[in-house]
Amino acid sequence: MEKQKSLTIAVYPGSFDPMTLGHLDIVERASRLFPKVIVAVADPLQKRPLIPIDERIEMVRKAVAHLPEVTVEKLTGLLVDFVRKHNASAIIRGLRAVSDFEYEFKMAWMNRRLCPEVETLFLIPSEEYAYLASSLVKEIAFLGGDISNLVPQPIVEDILQAFQRKLKEDKAGI
Ligand code: ADP
């Protein structure tokens, strides 16, 4: 009997603080491979996010609105529990440079240990996004640079407003 192939639902987890064109490139690639992709937006454990989680989720939703196979959800708790709950068979991560490798490898091994039936798949973005990171976008925005070629067009204004608000809060000492 032919073995049933199980690559149907993929989860792409990340902080997306904010979403960049590199992230979008990965979502688009994943959506060409899988009939269903869930972007799982998490709060980073170590650092305080710049943009509150509900706003980040809305921004990702706007940015992927052209992709019918993609949905966006909040990720709370363990990634493997989220993956199981959604009957997903793959975790998608993006790999840019060698610098990503060690961290991503560690996470993939750990997730495999916690949930052996799920595979982590690494996709690489277009060359033009190889050095693009949320942290860079934040630095450029704080220094008043143009971020419109770095983040998805539908959310450029939302991101700039989030930065303005953050700057005001920092000045007010909030
Ligand atoms: P996390 O806090 O989970 O690392 P990020 O939002 O920083 O969340 O990244 C989510 C995933 O997207 C990671 O696998 C990261 O390597 C990948 N990623 C981030 N920027 C890019 C990019 N420019 N090109 C491809 N993948 C990227």
Coordinates of N, CA, C and O and ligand atoms in Angstrom, one line a residue:
M1 N 0.8 -1.2 0.0 CA 0.0 0.0 0.0 C 0.9 1.3 0.0 O 1.9 1.3 0.7
E2 N 0.5 2.2 -0.8 CA 1.3 3.5 -0.8 C 1.2 4.3 0.5 O 0.1 4.4 1.0
K3 N 2.4 4.7 0.9 CA 2.4 5.5 2.2 C 1.8 6.9 1.9 O 2.1 7.5 1.0
Q4 N 0.9 7.2 2.9 CA 0.3 8.5 2.8 C 1.3 9.6 3.1 O 1.9 9.6 4.1
K5 N 1.4 10.6 2.2 CA 2.3 11.7 2.5 C 1.6 12.7 3.4 O 0.4 13.0 3.3
S6 N 2.5 13.3 4.3 CA 1.8 14.0 5.4 C 2.1 15.5 5.4 O 1.7 16.2 6.3
L7 N 2.7 16.0 4.4 CA 3.0 17.5 4.4 C 1.8 18.3 3.9 O 1.6 18.5 2.8
T8 N 1.0 18.6 4.9 CA -0.2 19.4 4.5 C -0.3 20.7 5.2 O -0.6 21.7 4.5
I9 N 0.0 20.8 6.5 CA -0.1 22.1 7.2 C 1.3 22.4 7.8 O 1.9 21.5 8.4
A10 N 1.7 23.6 7.5 CA 3.0 24.1 8.1 C 2.8 25.3 9.0 O 1.9 26.1 8.8
V11 N 3.6 25.3 10.0 CA 3.6 26.4 11.0 C 4.9 27.2 10.8 O 6.0 26.6 10.9
Y12 N 4.7 28.5 10.6 CA 5.9 29.4 10.5 C 5.9 30.3 11.7 O 5.2 31.3 11.8
P13 N 6.7 30.0 12.8 CA 6.7 30.7 14.0 C 7.8 31.8 14.0 O 8.8 31.7 13.3
G14 N 7.5 32.9 14.7 CA 8.5 34.0 14.8 C 8.0 35.1 15.6 O 6.8 35.1 16.0
S15 N 8.8 36.1 15.9 CA 8.4 37.3 16.6 C 7.8 38.3 15.7 O 6.9 39.1 16.1
F16 N 8.3 38.4 14.5 CA 7.8 39.4 13.5 C 7.7 40.8 14.1 O 6.6 41.4 14.0
D17 N 8.8 41.3 14.7 CA 8.7 42.6 15.4 C 9.7 43.6 14.8 O 10.7 43.9 15.4
P18 N 9.3 44.1 13.6 CA 8.2 43.9 12.8 C 8.4 42.9 11.7 O 9.6 42.5 11.5
M19 N 7.3 42.5 11.0 CA 7.5 41.6 9.8 C 8.3 42.4 8.8 O 8.1 43.6 8.6
T20 N 9.2 41.7 8.1 CA 10.0 42.3 7.1 C 9.7 41.6 5.7 O 9.0 40.6 5.7
L21 N 10.3 42.1 4.7 CA 10.2 41.5 3.4 C 10.9 40.1 3.3 O 10.5 39.2 2.5
G22 N 11.8 39.9 4.2 CA 12.5 38.6 4.3 C 11.5 37.6 4.8 O 11.4 36.4 4.3
H23 N 10.8 37.9 5.9 CA 9.7 37.0 6.4 C 8.7 36.7 5.4 O 8.3 35.6 5.2
L24 N 8.3 37.8 4.7 CA 7.2 37.6 3.7 C 7.7 36.7 2.6 O 6.9 35.8 2.1
D25 N 8.9 36.8 2.2 CA 9.5 36.0 1.2 C 9.4 34.5 1.6 O 9.0 33.6 0.8
I26 N 9.7 34.2 2.9 CA 9.6 32.8 3.4 C 8.1 32.4 3.4 O 7.8 31.2 3.0
V27 N 7.2 33.2 3.8 CA 5.8 32.8 3.9 C 5.3 32.5 2.4 O 4.6 31.5 2.2
E28 N 5.7 33.3 1.5 CA 5.3 33.1 0.1 C 5.9 31.7 -0.4 O 5.2 31.0 -1.1
R29 N 7.1 31.5 -0.1 CA 7.7 30.2 -0.5 C 7.0 29.0 0.1 O 6.7 28.0 -0.5
A30 N 6.7 29.1 1.4 CA 6.0 28.1 2.1 C 4.6 27.9 1.5 O 4.1 26.7 1.4
S31 N 4.0 28.9 1.2 CA 2.6 28.8 0.7 C 2.5 28.2 -0.7 O 1.5 27.7 -1.2
R32 N 3.7 28.1 -1.4 CA 3.7 27.4 -2.7 C 4.0 25.9 -2.5 O 3.7 25.1 -3.3
L33 N 4.4 25.6 -1.3 CA 4.7 24.2 -1.0 C 3.6 23.5 -0.2 O 3.4 22.3 -0.4
F34 N 2.9 24.2 0.6 CA 1.9 23.6 1.5 C 0.5 24.2 1.2 O 0.4 25.4 0.9
P35 N -0.5 23.3 1.2 CA -1.9 23.8 1.0 C -2.3 24.8 2.2 O -3.2 25.6 2.0
K36 N -1.7 24.6 3.3 CA -2.1 25.5 4.4 C -0.9 25.9 5.2 O -0.1 25.1 5.6
V37 N -0.7 27.2 5.5 CA 0.4 27.7 6.3 C -0.1 28.6 7.4 O -1.0 29.5 7.1
I38 N 0.3 28.3 8.6 CA -0.2 29.1 9.7 C 1.1 29.9 10.2 O 2.1 29.4 10.6
V39 N 1.0 31.3 10.2 CA 2.0 32.1 10.7 C 1.7 32.3 12.2 O 0.6 32.7 12.6
A40 N 2.6 31.8 13.1 CA 2.4 31.9 14.5 C 3.2 33.0 15.1 O 4.5 32.9 15.1
V41 N 2.6 34.0 15.6 CA 3.3 35.2 16.1 C 3.5 35.1 17.6 O 2.5 34.9 18.4
A42 N 4.7 35.1 18.0 CA 5.1 34.9 19.4 C 5.7 36.2 20.1 O 6.2 37.1 19.4
D43 N 5.6 36.2 21.4 CA 6.4 37.2 22.1 C 7.8 36.7 22.3 O 7.9 35.6 22.9
P44 N 8.8 37.4 21.9 CA 10.2 36.9 22.2 C 10.4 36.7 23.7 O 10.0 37.6 24.4
L45 N 11.1 35.6 24.0 CA 11.2 35.3 25.4 C 12.2 36.3 26.1 O 12.0 36.8 27.2
Q46 N 13.3 36.6 25.4 CA 14.4 37.3 26.1 C 14.2 38.8 26.0 O 14.4 39.5 27.0
K47 N 13.7 39.3 24.9 CA 13.6 40.8 24.7 C 12.2 41.3 24.8 O 11.2 40.5 24.4
R48 N 12.0 42.5 25.2 CA 10.7 43.1 25.2 C 10.4 43.6 23.7 O 11.2 44.3 23.1
P49 N 9.2 43.1 23.2 CA 9.0 43.5 21.8 C 8.7 45.0 21.7 O 8.2 45.6 22.6
L50 N 9.0 45.6 20.5 CA 8.7 47.0 20.2 C 7.2 47.2 20.0 O 6.6 48.1 20.4
I51 N 6.6 46.2 19.3 CA 5.2 46.4 18.9 C 4.4 45.3 19.7 O 4.7 44.1 19.7
P52 N 3.3 45.8 20.3 CA 2.5 44.8 21.1 C 2.0 43.7 20.2 O 1.7 43.9 19.0
I53 N 1.8 42.5 20.8 CA 1.5 41.3 20.1 C 0.3 41.4 19.2 O 0.3 41.0 18.0
D54 N -0.8 42.0 19.7 CA -2.0 42.1 18.9 C -1.8 42.9 17.6 O -2.4 42.6 16.6
E55 N -1.0 44.0 17.8 CA -0.8 44.8 16.6 C 0.1 44.1 15.6 O 0.0 44.2 14.4
R56 N 1.1 43.3 16.2 CA 2.0 42.6 15.3 C 1.2 41.5 14.5 O 1.4 41.3 13.3
I57 N 0.2 40.9 15.1 CA -0.6 39.9 14.4 C -1.4 40.6 13.3 O -1.5 40.1 12.2
E58 N -2.0 41.8 13.6 CA -2.8 42.5 12.6 C -1.9 42.9 11.4 O -2.3 42.8 10.3
M59 N -0.7 43.3 11.7 CA 0.3 43.7 10.7 C 0.6 42.5 9.8 O 0.6 42.6 8.5
V60 N 0.9 41.3 10.4 CA 1.2 40.2 9.6 C 0.0 39.8 8.7 O 0.1 39.5 7.5
R61 N -1.2 39.9 9.3 CA -2.5 39.6 8.6 C -2.6 40.5 7.3 O -2.9 40.0 6.2
K62 N -2.3 41.8 7.5 CA -2.4 42.7 6.4 C -1.4 42.3 5.3 O -1.6 42.3 4.1
A63 N -0.2 42.0 5.8 CA 0.9 41.7 4.8 C 0.7 40.4 4.0 O 1.3 40.3 2.9
V64 N 0.0 39.5 4.6 CA -0.2 38.2 3.9 C -1.6 38.1 3.3 O -2.1 37.0 2.9
A65 N -2.4 39.2 3.3 CA -3.8 39.1 2.8 C -3.9 38.6 1.4 O -5.0 38.1 1.0
H66 N -2.9 38.7 0.6 CA -3.0 38.2 -0.8 C -2.7 36.7 -0.9 O -2.8 36.2 -2.0
L67 N -2.5 36.0 0.2 CA -2.2 34.6 0.1 C -3.3 33.8 0.8 O -3.4 33.7 2.0
P68 N -4.2 33.2 0.0 CA -5.4 32.6 0.6 C -5.1 31.4 1.5 O -5.9 31.0 2.3
E69 N -3.9 30.7 1.2 CA -3.6 29.5 2.0 C -3.0 29.9 3.4 O -2.6 29.0 4.2
V70 N -2.8 31.2 3.7 CA -2.1 31.6 4.9 C -3.0 32.2 5.9 O -3.8 33.0 5.6
T71 N -2.9 31.7 7.2 CA -3.6 32.3 8.3 C -2.6 32.7 9.3 O -1.5 32.2 9.3
V72 N -3.1 33.6 10.2 CA -2.1 34.1 11.2 C -2.7 34.0 12.6 O -3.9 34.3 12.8
E73 N -1.9 33.5 13.5 CA -2.5 33.2 14.9 C -1.4 33.6 15.9 O -0.2 33.7 15.6
K74 N -1.9 33.8 17.2 CA -1.0 34.1 18.3 C -0.4 32.8 18.8 O -1.1 31.8 18.9
L75 N 0.9 32.8 19.0 CA 1.5 31.6 19.6 C 1.8 31.8 21.1 O 2.5 32.7 21.5
T76 N 1.1 30.9 21.9 CA 1.4 31.0 23.3 C 1.8 29.6 23.7 O 1.3 28.6 23.1
G77 N 2.6 29.5 24.7 CA 3.1 28.2 25.1 C 4.1 27.6 24.2 O 4.7 28.3 23.4
L78 N 4.3 26.3 24.3 CA 5.3 25.6 23.5 C 4.9 25.5 22.0 O 3.8 25.1 21.7
L79 N 5.9 25.7 21.2 CA 5.6 25.6 19.8 C 5.1 24.2 19.4 O 4.2 24.1 18.6
V80 N 5.7 23.2 19.9 CA 5.3 21.8 19.5 C 3.8 21.5 19.9 O 3.1 20.8 19.2
D81 N 3.4 22.1 21.0 CA 2.0 21.9 21.4 C 1.1 22.6 20.4 O 0.0 22.1 20.0
F82 N 1.5 23.8 20.0 CA 0.7 24.6 19.0 C 0.6 23.7 17.7 O -0.4 23.6 17.0
V83 N 1.8 23.2 17.3 CA 1.9 22.4 16.0 C 1.0 21.2 16.1 O 0.2 20.9 15.2
R84 N 1.0 20.5 17.3 CA 0.1 19.3 17.4 C -1.3 19.7 17.4 O -2.1 19.1 16.7
K85 N -1.7 20.8 18.1 CA -3.1 21.2 18.2 C -3.6 21.5 16.8 O -4.8 21.3 16.5
H86 N -2.8 22.0 15.9 CA -3.2 22.3 14.6 C -3.0 21.2 13.6 O -3.2 21.5 12.3
N87 N -2.6 20.1 14.0 CA -2.4 18.9 13.1 C -1.4 19.2 12.1 O -1.5 18.7 10.9
A88 N -0.4 20.1 12.4 CA 0.6 20.4 11.4 C 1.7 19.4 11.3 O 1.9 18.6 12.3
S89 N 2.4 19.3 10.2 CA 3.4 18.3 10.1 C 4.8 18.9 9.9 O 5.8 18.2 9.9
A90 N 4.9 20.2 9.8 CA 6.2 20.9 9.6 C 6.2 22.2 10.2 O 5.2 22.9 10.3
I91 N 7.4 22.5 10.7 CA 7.8 23.9 11.2 C 8.7 24.5 10.1 O 9.6 23.9 9.7
I92 N 8.3 25.7 9.7 CA 9.1 26.4 8.7 C 10.0 27.4 9.5 O 9.5 28.1 10.3
R93 N 11.3 27.5 9.1 CA 12.1 28.6 9.6 C 12.9 29.1 8.4 O 13.1 28.4 7.4
G94 N 13.3 30.3 8.6 CA 14.1 30.9 7.5 C 15.6 30.9 7.9 O 15.9 31.1 9.0
L95 N 16.4 30.6 6.9 CA 17.9 30.7 7.1 C 18.5 31.8 6.2 O 18.3 31.7 5.0
R96 N 19.2 32.7 6.9 CA 19.9 33.7 6.1 C 21.3 33.3 5.9 O 21.7 32.7 5.0
A97 N 22.1 33.7 6.9 CA 23.5 33.5 6.8 C 23.9 32.4 7.8 O 23.1 31.8 8.5
V98 N 25.2 32.0 7.8 CA 25.7 31.0 8.7 C 25.4 31.4 10.2 O 25.2 30.5 11.0
S99 N 25.3 32.7 10.4 CA 25.1 33.2 11.8 C 23.7 32.7 12.4 O 23.6 32.5 13.6
D100 N 22.8 32.4 11.5 CA 21.5 31.8 12.0 C 21.6 30.4 12.4 O 20.8 29.8 13.1
F101 N 22.6 29.7 11.8 CA 22.6 28.3 11.8 C 22.6 27.6 13.1 O 21.8 26.7 13.4
E102 N 23.5 28.1 14.0 CA 23.7 27.4 15.3 C 22.4 27.5 16.1 O 21.9 26.4 16.6
Y103 N 21.8 28.6 16.2 CA 20.5 28.8 17.0 C 19.4 27.9 16.3 O 18.7 27.2 17.0
E104 N 19.3 28.0 15.0 CA 18.2 27.3 14.4 C 18.4 25.8 14.5 O 17.4 25.0 14.7
F105 N 19.6 25.3 14.4 CA 19.9 23.9 14.6 C 19.5 23.4 16.0 O 18.9 22.4 16.1
K106 N 19.9 24.2 17.0 CA 19.6 23.9 18.4 C 18.1 23.8 18.6 O 17.6 22.8 19.2
M107 N 17.3 24.7 18.0 CA 15.9 24.7 18.2 C 15.3 23.5 17.5 O 14.3 22.9 18.0
A108 N 15.8 23.2 16.3 CA 15.2 22.1 15.5 C 15.4 20.8 16.2 O 14.5 19.9 16.3
W109 N 16.6 20.6 16.8 CA 16.9 19.4 17.5 C 16.0 19.3 18.7 O 15.5 18.2 19.0
M110 N 15.8 20.4 19.4 CA 15.0 20.4 20.6 C 13.6 20.1 20.3 O 12.9 19.3 20.9
N111 N 13.1 20.7 19.2 CA 11.7 20.5 18.8 C 11.5 19.0 18.4 O 10.5 18.4 18.6
R112 N 12.5 18.5 17.7 CA 12.4 17.1 17.3 C 12.4 16.1 18.5 O 11.6 15.2 18.6
R113 N 13.2 16.5 19.5 CA 13.2 15.7 20.8 C 11.8 15.7 21.4 O 11.3 14.8 21.9
L114 N 11.2 16.9 21.4 CA 9.9 17.1 22.1 C 8.7 16.5 21.2 O 7.7 16.1 21.8
C115 N 8.9 16.5 19.9 CA 7.9 16.1 19.0 C 8.5 15.4 17.8 O 8.6 16.1 16.7
P116 N 8.9 14.2 17.8 CA 9.6 13.5 16.7 C 8.9 13.4 15.4 O 9.5 13.3 14.4
E117 N 7.6 13.5 15.4 CA 6.8 13.3 14.2 C 6.8 14.6 13.3 O 6.3 14.6 12.2
V118 N 7.2 15.7 13.9 CA 7.2 17.0 13.1 C 8.6 17.3 12.6 O 9.6 17.2 13.3
E119 N 8.7 17.7 11.3 CA 9.9 18.1 10.7 C 10.1 19.6 10.7 O 9.1 20.3 10.4
T120 N 11.3 20.1 10.9 CA 11.6 21.5 10.7 C 12.2 21.6 9.3 O 13.1 20.9 9.0
L121 N 11.6 22.5 8.5 CA 12.1 22.7 7.2 C 12.7 24.1 7.1 O 12.1 25.1 7.6
F122 N 13.9 24.3 6.5 CA 14.5 25.6 6.4 C 14.4 26.0 5.0 O 14.7 25.3 4.0
L123 N 13.9 27.3 4.8 CA 13.8 27.9 3.5 C 14.8 29.1 3.5 O 14.9 29.8 4.5
I124 N 15.4 29.3 2.3 CA 16.3 30.5 2.2 C 15.6 31.5 1.4 O 14.9 31.2 0.4
P125 N 15.7 32.8 1.8 CA 15.0 33.9 1.1 C 15.8 34.3 -0.2 O 16.9 33.8 -0.4
S126 N 15.2 35.1 -1.0 CA 15.9 35.8 -2.1 C 17.2 36.4 -1.5 O 17.2 36.9 -0.4
E127 N 18.2 36.5 -2.4 CA 19.5 37.0 -2.0 C 19.3 38.5 -1.4 O 20.0 38.8 -0.4
E128 N 18.4 39.2 -2.0 CA 18.3 40.6 -1.6 C 17.9 40.8 -0.1 O 18.0 41.8 0.5
Y129 N 17.3 39.7 0.5 CA 16.9 39.7 1.9 C 17.8 39.0 2.8 O 17.5 38.8 4.0
A130 N 18.9 38.6 2.3 CA 19.8 37.8 3.1 C 20.4 38.5 4.4 O 20.7 37.9 5.3
Y131 N 20.4 39.8 4.3 CA 20.9 40.6 5.5 C 19.8 41.4 6.2 O 20.1 42.2 7.0
L132 N 18.6 41.1 5.8 CA 17.5 41.8 6.4 C 17.0 41.2 7.7 O 16.8 40.0 7.7
A133 N 16.9 42.0 8.7 CA 16.4 41.5 10.0 C 15.5 42.5 10.7 O 15.7 43.7 10.4
S134 N 14.6 42.1 11.5 CA 13.7 43.0 12.2 C 14.5 44.0 13.0 O 14.2 45.2 13.1
S135 N 15.6 43.6 13.6 CA 16.4 44.5 14.4 C 17.0 45.6 13.6 O 17.1 46.8 14.0
L136 N 17.4 45.3 12.4 CA 18.0 46.3 11.5 C 16.9 47.3 11.1 O 17.1 48.6 11.1
V137 N 15.7 46.8 10.8 CA 14.6 47.7 10.5 C 14.3 48.7 11.6 O 14.1 49.9 11.4
K138 N 14.4 48.1 12.9 CA 14.1 49.0 14.0 C 15.2 50.1 14.1 O 14.9 51.2 14.3
E139 N 16.4 49.7 13.9 CA 17.5 50.7 14.0 C 17.3 51.8 13.0 O 17.5 53.0 13.3
I140 N 17.1 51.4 11.8 CA 16.9 52.3 10.7 C 15.8 53.3 10.9 O 15.9 54.5 10.8
A141 N 14.6 52.7 11.4 CA 13.5 53.5 11.7 C 13.8 54.5 12.8 O 13.4 55.7 12.7
F142 N 14.4 54.1 13.9 CA 14.8 55.0 15.0 C 15.7 56.1 14.5 O 15.6 57.2 15.1
L143 N 16.5 55.8 13.6 CA 17.5 56.8 13.1 C 16.9 57.7 12.0 O 17.5 58.5 11.3
G144 N 15.6 57.5 11.7 CA 14.9 58.3 10.7 C 15.1 57.9 9.3 O 14.8 58.6 8.4
G145 N 15.6 56.7 9.1 CA 15.8 56.2 7.7 C 14.6 55.7 7.0 O 13.5 55.5 7.7
D146 N 14.7 55.4 5.7 CA 13.5 54.9 5.0 C 13.4 53.4 5.1 O 14.3 52.7 4.7
I147 N 12.3 52.9 5.6 CA 12.1 51.5 5.7 C 11.2 50.9 4.6 O 10.9 49.7 4.7
S148 N 10.8 51.8 3.7 CA 9.7 51.3 2.8 C 10.2 50.2 1.8 O 9.3 49.5 1.3
N149 N 11.5 50.0 1.7 CA 11.9 48.9 0.8 C 12.3 47.7 1.6 O 12.9 46.7 1.1
L150 N 12.0 47.7 2.9 CA 12.5 46.6 3.8 C 11.3 45.8 4.4 O 11.5 44.7 4.9
V151 N 10.1 46.5 4.4 CA 9.0 45.8 5.0 C 7.8 45.8 4.0 O 7.8 46.6 3.1
P152 N 6.8 44.9 4.2 CA 5.7 44.8 3.3 C 5.0 46.1 3.1 O 4.7 46.8 4.2
Q153 N 4.7 46.5 1.9 CA 4.1 47.8 1.6 C 2.9 48.1 2.5 O 2.7 49.2 3.0
P154 N 1.9 47.2 2.6 CA 0.7 47.5 3.3 C 0.9 47.9 4.8 O 0.0 48.4 5.4
I155 N 2.1 47.6 5.4 CA 2.2 47.9 6.8 C 3.3 48.9 7.1 O 3.6 49.1 8.3
V156 N 3.8 49.6 6.1 CA 4.9 50.6 6.3 C 4.4 51.6 7.3 O 5.0 51.9 8.3
E157 N 3.2 52.2 7.0 CA 2.6 53.3 7.9 C 2.4 52.8 9.3 O 2.7 53.5 10.3
D158 N 1.8 51.6 9.4 CA 1.5 51.0 10.8 C 2.8 50.9 11.6 O 2.9 51.2 12.8
I159 N 3.9 50.5 10.9 CA 5.2 50.3 11.6 C 5.7 51.7 12.1 O 6.1 51.9 13.2
L160 N 5.6 52.6 11.1 CA 6.2 54.0 11.5 C 5.4 54.6 12.6 O 6.0 55.2 13.5
Q161 N 4.1 54.3 12.6 CA 3.3 54.9 13.8 C 3.6 54.2 15.1 O 3.7 54.8 16.1
A162 N 3.9 52.9 15.0 CA 4.3 52.1 16.2 C 5.6 52.7 16.8 O 5.8 52.9 18.0
F163 N 6.5 53.1 15.8 CA 7.8 53.6 16.3 C 7.6 55.0 16.9 O 8.2 55.3 17.9
Q164 N 6.8 55.8 16.3 CA 6.5 57.2 16.8 C 6.0 57.1 18.2 O 6.4 57.8 19.1
R165 N 5.0 56.2 18.4 CA 4.4 56.0 19.7 C 5.5 55.5 20.8 O 5.5 56.0 21.9
K166 N 6.3 54.6 20.3 CA 7.4 54.1 21.2 C 8.3 55.3 21.6 O 8.7 55.4 22.8
L167 N 8.7 56.1 20.6 CA 9.6 57.2 20.9 C 8.9 58.1 21.9 O 9.6 58.6 22.9
K168 N 7.6 58.4 21.8 CA 6.9 59.3 22.7 C 6.9 58.7 24.1 O 7.2 59.3 25.1
E169 N 6.6 57.4 24.2 CA 6.6 56.7 25.5 C 8.0 56.7 26.1 O 8.1 57.0 27.3
D170 N 9.0 56.5 25.3 CA 10.4 56.6 25.9 C 10.7 57.9 26.5 O 11.2 58.1 27.5
K171 N 10.3 59.0 25.7 CA 10.5 60.4 26.2 C 9.8 60.6 27.5 O 10.3 61.3 28.4
A172 N 8.5 60.1 27.5 CA 7.7 60.3 28.7 C 8.1 59.4 29.9 O 7.6 59.4 31.0
G173 N 9.1 58.5 29.6 CA 9.6 57.6 30.6 C 8.6 56.5 31.0 O 8.7 56.0 32.1
I174 N 7.8 56.1 30.0 CA 6.8 55.0 30.3 C 7.5 53.7 30.2 O 8.2 53.4 29.2
Ligands
ADP1 P1 12.5 34.6 16.3 O1 12.4 35.5 17.5 O2 11.7 33.3 16.4 O3 13.9 34.3 15.7 P2 12.0 36.3 14.0 O4 10.8 37.1 13.6 O5 13.3 37.1 14.2 O6 11.6 35.4 15.2 O7 12.4 35.2 12.8 C1 11.5 34.2 12.5 C2 12.1 33.3 11.4 O8 12.3 34.0 10.2 C3 13.5 32.8 11.8 O9 13.6 31.5 11.3 C4 14.4 33.7 11.1 O10 15.7 33.1 10.8 C5 13.6 34.0 9.8 N1 14.0 35.3 9.2 C6 14.1 36.5 9.8 N2 14.5 37.4 8.9 C7 14.6 36.7 7.7 C8 15.0 37.1 6.4 N3 15.4 38.3 6.0 N4 15.1 36.1 5.4 C9 14.7 34.8 5.7 N5 14.4 34.4 7.0 C10 14.3 35.3 7.9

